[in-house]
C-alpha atoms as one frame of an Amber mdcrd trajectory, in Angstrom:
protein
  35.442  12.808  48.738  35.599  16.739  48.537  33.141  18.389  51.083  32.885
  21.623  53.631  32.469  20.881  57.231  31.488  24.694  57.769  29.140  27.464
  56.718  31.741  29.618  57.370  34.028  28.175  54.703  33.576  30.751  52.213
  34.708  34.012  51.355  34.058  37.200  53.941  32.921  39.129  51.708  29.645
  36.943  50.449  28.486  37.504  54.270  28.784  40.707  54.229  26.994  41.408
  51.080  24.371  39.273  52.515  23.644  41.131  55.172  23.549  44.504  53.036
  21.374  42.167  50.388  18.621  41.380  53.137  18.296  44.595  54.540  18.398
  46.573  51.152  17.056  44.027  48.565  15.006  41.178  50.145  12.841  40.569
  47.225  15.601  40.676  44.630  16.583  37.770  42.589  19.629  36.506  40.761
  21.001  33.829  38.469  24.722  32.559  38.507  26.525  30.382  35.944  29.597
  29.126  35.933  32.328  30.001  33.600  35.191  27.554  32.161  38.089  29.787
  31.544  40.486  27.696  31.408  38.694  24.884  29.274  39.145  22.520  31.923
  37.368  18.555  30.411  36.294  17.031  33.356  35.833  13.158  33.474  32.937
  11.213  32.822  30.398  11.469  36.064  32.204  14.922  37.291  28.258  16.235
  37.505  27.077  13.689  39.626  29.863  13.400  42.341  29.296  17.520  42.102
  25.904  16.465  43.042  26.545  14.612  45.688  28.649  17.624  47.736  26.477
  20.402  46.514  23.390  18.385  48.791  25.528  17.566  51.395  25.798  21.239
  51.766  22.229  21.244  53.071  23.428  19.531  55.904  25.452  22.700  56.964
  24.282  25.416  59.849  25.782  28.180  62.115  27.008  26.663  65.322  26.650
  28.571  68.347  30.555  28.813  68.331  30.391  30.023  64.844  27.699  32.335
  65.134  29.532  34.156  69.132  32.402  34.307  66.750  30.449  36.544  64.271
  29.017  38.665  66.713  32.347  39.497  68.358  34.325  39.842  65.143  31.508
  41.589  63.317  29.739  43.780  65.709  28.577  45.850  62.249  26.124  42.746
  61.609  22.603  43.377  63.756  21.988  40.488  65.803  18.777  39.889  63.756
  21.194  38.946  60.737  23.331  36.706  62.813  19.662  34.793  64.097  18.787
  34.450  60.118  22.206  33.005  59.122  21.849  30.051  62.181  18.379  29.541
  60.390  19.890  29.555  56.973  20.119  26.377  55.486  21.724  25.808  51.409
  18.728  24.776  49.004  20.536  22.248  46.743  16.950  23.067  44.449  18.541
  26.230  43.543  21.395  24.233  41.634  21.836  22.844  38.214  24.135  20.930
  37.503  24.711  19.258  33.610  27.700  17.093  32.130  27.958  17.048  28.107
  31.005  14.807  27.567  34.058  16.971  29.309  31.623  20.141  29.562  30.206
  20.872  32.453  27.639  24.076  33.746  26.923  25.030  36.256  23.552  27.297
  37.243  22.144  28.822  40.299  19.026  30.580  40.409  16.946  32.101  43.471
  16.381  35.168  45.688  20.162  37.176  45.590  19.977  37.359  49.426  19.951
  33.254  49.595  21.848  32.305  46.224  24.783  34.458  46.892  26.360  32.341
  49.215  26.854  29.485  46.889  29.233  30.662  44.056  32.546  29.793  46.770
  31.806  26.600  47.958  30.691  25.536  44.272  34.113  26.573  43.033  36.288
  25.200  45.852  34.218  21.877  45.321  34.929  22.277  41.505  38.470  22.591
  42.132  38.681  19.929  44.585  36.526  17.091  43.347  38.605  17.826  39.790
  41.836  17.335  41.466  40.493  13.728  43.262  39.616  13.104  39.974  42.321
  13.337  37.812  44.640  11.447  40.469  47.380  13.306  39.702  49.738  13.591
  42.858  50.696  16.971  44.720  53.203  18.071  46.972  53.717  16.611  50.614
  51.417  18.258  53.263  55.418  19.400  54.547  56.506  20.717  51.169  53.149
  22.763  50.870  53.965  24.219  54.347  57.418  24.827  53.042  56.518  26.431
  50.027  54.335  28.937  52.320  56.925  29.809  54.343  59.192  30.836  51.780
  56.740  32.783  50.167  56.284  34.648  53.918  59.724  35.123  54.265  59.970
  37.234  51.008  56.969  38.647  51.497  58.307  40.023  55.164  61.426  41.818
  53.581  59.315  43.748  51.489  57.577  44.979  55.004  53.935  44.803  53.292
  50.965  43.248  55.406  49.434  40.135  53.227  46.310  38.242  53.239  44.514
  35.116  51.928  42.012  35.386  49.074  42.471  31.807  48.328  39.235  30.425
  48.406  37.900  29.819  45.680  40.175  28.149  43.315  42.539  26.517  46.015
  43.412  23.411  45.261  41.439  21.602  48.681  40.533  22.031  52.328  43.685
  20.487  53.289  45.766  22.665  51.430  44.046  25.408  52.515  44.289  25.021
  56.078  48.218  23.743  55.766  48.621  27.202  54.250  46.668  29.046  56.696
  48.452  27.276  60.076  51.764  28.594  58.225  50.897  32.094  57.621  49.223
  32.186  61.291  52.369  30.943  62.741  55.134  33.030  60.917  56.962  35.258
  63.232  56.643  38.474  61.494  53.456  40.574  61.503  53.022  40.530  57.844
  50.400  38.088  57.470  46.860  39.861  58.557  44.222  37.534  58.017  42.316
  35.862  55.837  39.204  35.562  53.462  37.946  32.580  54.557  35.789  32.846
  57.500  36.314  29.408  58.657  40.070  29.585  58.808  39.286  33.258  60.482
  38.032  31.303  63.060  40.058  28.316  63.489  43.188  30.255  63.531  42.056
  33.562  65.441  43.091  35.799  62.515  40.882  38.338  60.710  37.955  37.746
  58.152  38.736  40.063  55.312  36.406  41.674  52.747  33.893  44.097  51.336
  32.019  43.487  48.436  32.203  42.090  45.275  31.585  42.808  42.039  27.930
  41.464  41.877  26.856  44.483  44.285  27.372  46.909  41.590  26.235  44.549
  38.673  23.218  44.250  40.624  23.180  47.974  40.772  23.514  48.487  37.217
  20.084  46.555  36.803  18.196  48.074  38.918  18.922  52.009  38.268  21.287
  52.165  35.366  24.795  51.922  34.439  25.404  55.793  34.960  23.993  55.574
  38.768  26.230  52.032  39.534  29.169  52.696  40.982  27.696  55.936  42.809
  24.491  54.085  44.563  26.289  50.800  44.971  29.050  52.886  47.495  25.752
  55.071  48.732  24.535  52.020  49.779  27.141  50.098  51.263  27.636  53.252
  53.383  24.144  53.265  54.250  24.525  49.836  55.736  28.126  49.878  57.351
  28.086  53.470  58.191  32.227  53.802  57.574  32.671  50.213  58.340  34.565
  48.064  55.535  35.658  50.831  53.811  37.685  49.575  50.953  35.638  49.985
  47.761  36.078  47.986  44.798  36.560  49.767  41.660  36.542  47.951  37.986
  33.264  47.034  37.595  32.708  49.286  34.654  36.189  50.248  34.474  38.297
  52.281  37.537  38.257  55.217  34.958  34.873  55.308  34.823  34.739  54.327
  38.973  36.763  57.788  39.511  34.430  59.999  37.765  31.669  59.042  40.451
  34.122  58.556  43.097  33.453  62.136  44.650  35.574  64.025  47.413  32.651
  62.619  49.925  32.544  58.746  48.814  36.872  59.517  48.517  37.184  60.565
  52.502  34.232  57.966  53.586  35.851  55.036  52.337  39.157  53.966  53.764
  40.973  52.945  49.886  40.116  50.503  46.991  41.000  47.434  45.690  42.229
  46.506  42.356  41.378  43.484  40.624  41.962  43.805  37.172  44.079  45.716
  34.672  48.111  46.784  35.202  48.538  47.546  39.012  50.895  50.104  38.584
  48.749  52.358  36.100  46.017  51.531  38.671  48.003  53.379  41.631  49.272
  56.298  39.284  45.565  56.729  38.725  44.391  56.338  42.142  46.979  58.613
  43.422  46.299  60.939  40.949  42.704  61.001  41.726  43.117  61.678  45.755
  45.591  64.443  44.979  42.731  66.335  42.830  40.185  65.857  45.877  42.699
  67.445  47.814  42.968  64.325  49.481  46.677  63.043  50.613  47.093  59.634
  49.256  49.347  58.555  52.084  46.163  58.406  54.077  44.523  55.641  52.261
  44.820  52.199  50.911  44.955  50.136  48.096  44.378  46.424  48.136  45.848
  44.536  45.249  44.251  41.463  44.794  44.781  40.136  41.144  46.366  37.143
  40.550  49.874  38.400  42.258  52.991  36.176  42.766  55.906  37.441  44.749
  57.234  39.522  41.351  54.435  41.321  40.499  54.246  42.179  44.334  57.450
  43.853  44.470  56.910  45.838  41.157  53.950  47.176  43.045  55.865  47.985
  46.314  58.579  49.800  44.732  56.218  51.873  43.029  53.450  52.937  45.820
  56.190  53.068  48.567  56.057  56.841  50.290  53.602  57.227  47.604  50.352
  55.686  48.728  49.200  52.893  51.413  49.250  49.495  49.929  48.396  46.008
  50.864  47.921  42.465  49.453  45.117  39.777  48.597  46.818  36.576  47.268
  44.581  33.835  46.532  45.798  31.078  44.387  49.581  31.471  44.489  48.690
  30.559  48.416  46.320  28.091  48.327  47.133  26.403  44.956  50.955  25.839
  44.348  51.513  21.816  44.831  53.348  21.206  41.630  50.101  20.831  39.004
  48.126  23.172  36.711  45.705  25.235  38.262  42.519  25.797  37.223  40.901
  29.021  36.017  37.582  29.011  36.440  35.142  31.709  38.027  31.167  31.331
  38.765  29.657  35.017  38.151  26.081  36.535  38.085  24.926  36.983  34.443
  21.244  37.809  35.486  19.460  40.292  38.073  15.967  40.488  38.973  15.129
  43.952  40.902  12.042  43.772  43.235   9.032  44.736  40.672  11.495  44.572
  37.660  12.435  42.158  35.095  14.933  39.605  34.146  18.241  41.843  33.050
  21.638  40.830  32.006  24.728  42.040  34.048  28.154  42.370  32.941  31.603
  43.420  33.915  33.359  46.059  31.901  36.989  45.182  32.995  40.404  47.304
  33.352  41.833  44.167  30.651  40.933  45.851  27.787  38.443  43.773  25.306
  38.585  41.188  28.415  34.882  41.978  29.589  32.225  39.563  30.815  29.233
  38.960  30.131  26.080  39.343  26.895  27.725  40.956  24.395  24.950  43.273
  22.943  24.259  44.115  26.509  28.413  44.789  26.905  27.568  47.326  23.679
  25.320  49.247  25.186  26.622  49.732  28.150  29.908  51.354  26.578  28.531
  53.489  24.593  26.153  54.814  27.658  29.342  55.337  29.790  31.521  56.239
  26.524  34.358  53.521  26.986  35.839  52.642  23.953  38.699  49.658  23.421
């Protein structure tokens, strides 16, 4: 049966916010639910096998290994951070978890600094436990290492650097790390590390991340959709002091992102990422953008990181080359391609409690036009306050 064997196994990027969460925001709170894009029926009992892994969780803590690891890697996280997380233990209380025939949801609830490490694991065991369940055969363990070293090979005559953001919706552990000993062991030098801090670990490669969109949701709640974007990088600079400098930059829309993206926050940070919305209007804009800040775009970096396949990579390359720096994020095209459907699900904060404040919907305003998240009075007013229209 699906479970993790490490509290690293999950994405870089929920550490790091954790650290920035504990220091910044240690009496916040959140809620989570989890979203069924894909309207995925899962099989009578789904919620209690879920169960089962979510409390084996508990059983999980930083090994001394693990936590050396961290400190070497990481030196940007205070050793008083790195003493909490071998403390930190996963509080199955702070789960629900209901079945309704083929529906299932999913909620977390808690203080942000503690909750936001579950939304990973939850979907990876989603993923996995559906895949067990439906008994549906994949791909040999050799044709999934195959099928990643093809995909390298491609990837290295495009001379791009690659990562894996596979994580979350990958199709198991197994997978996963048959993926990740490929990539390690290609010849090239295109392959430059991974998400997953577990796999970071195991195969001496690089833990990759910033932040997420939650930081800036969270932000939104607590001092306004207009001050968002701008606090949110304040703050993350505030914390990692130039550090993990690759911003992220559709929570509200990248248009609106630029507008607050000033000629300071432009030189501090190192590039953005893109995660929604065509990639190649994305780069005209961001170029655009750097050139007006008198900025030369050849000097930073964007990460593409939305659902890319070998195609859409080399649309992108043709366009930012000797334009613009560029690299690559692929998650599920890695960690999911054994020859049956993948899912499409997400788990996303919907609720944010500020220390002294109420209970507030958050949303995400996204570059997919009329493809935002979230309550949709709250969605309403939070266009017409920053003036997007459809």
């Amino acid at each position: 049966m699906a479970k993790l064997n490490s509290i690293l196994d999950n994405d870089f990027y929920k550490f790091t916010m954790q650290f920035a969460v504990s220091k910044m925001f240690p009496r916040a709170q959140a809620r989570y639910q989890f979203i069924n894009r894909g309207q995925h029926q899962f099989p009578e009992g789904f919620d209690h096998r879920l169960r089962t892994a979510i409390h084996e969780l508990a059983k999980l803590k930083l090994t001394k290994a693990e936590k050396e690891f961290l400190r070497i890697r990481c030196p940007y996280m205070d050793p008083t951070y790195l003493d909490f997380l071998a403390g930190y233990r996963y509080d199955p209380d702070e789960v629900q978890v209901e079945q309704s025939g083929g529906e299932l949801s999913v909620s977390i609830e808690g203080y942000w600094y503690r909750t936001i490490l579950w939304e990973v694991p939850i979907m990876s065991l989603i993923c996995e436990l559906f895949y067990e369940s439906s008994e549906q055969p994949r791909i040999s363990n050799d044709a999934v290492r195959e099928v990643a070293k093809e995909k390298m090979a491609k990837y290295d005559r495009l001379d791009i650097t690659v990562a894996d953001f596979g994580t979350r919706r990958r199709h198991s552990y197994e997978v996963h790390d048959q993926v990740i000993r490929t990539l390690k062991h290609q010849p090239s030098k295109t392959f430059i590390g991974t998400s997953n801090v577990h796999f970071a670990m195991k195969y001496e490669t690089t833990p990759i991340g910033t932040h997420a969109h939650e930081w800036f949701m969270f932000h939104a709640a607590k001092y306004g959709y207009k001050m968002a974007n701008l606090l949110g990088l304040e703050h993350w600079s505030d914390v990692y002091r130039g550090d993990l400098g690759i911003a992220l930059s559709d929570t509200y829309t990248t248009e609106v992102f630029f507008k607050q993206f000033d000629k300071k926050l432009s030189k501090l940070f190192d590039g953005v990422r893109h995660d929604s919305g065509d990639p190649v209007t994305f780069a005209a804009m961001t170029i655009a953008h750097y050139q007006q800040q008198g900025i030369d775009p050849l000097s930073k970096t964007i990460v593409f990181s939305d659902s890319l396949h070998y195609d859409k990579v080399e649309n992108i390359v043709h366009f930012c080359k000797g334009k613009i720096g560029y690299s690559f994020g692929i998650g599920t095209d890695f960690t999911n391609d054994v020859g049956l459907p993948r899912m499409n699900i997400v788990l996303k904060m919907v609720e944010a409690k500020p220390e002294d404040g109420e209970w507030t919907d958050v949303i995400k305003l996204s570059d997919e036009r009329g493809k935002h998240t979230g309550n949709p009075s709250e969605i309403a007013i939070a266009k017409q306050i920053l003036k997007i229209e459809d």
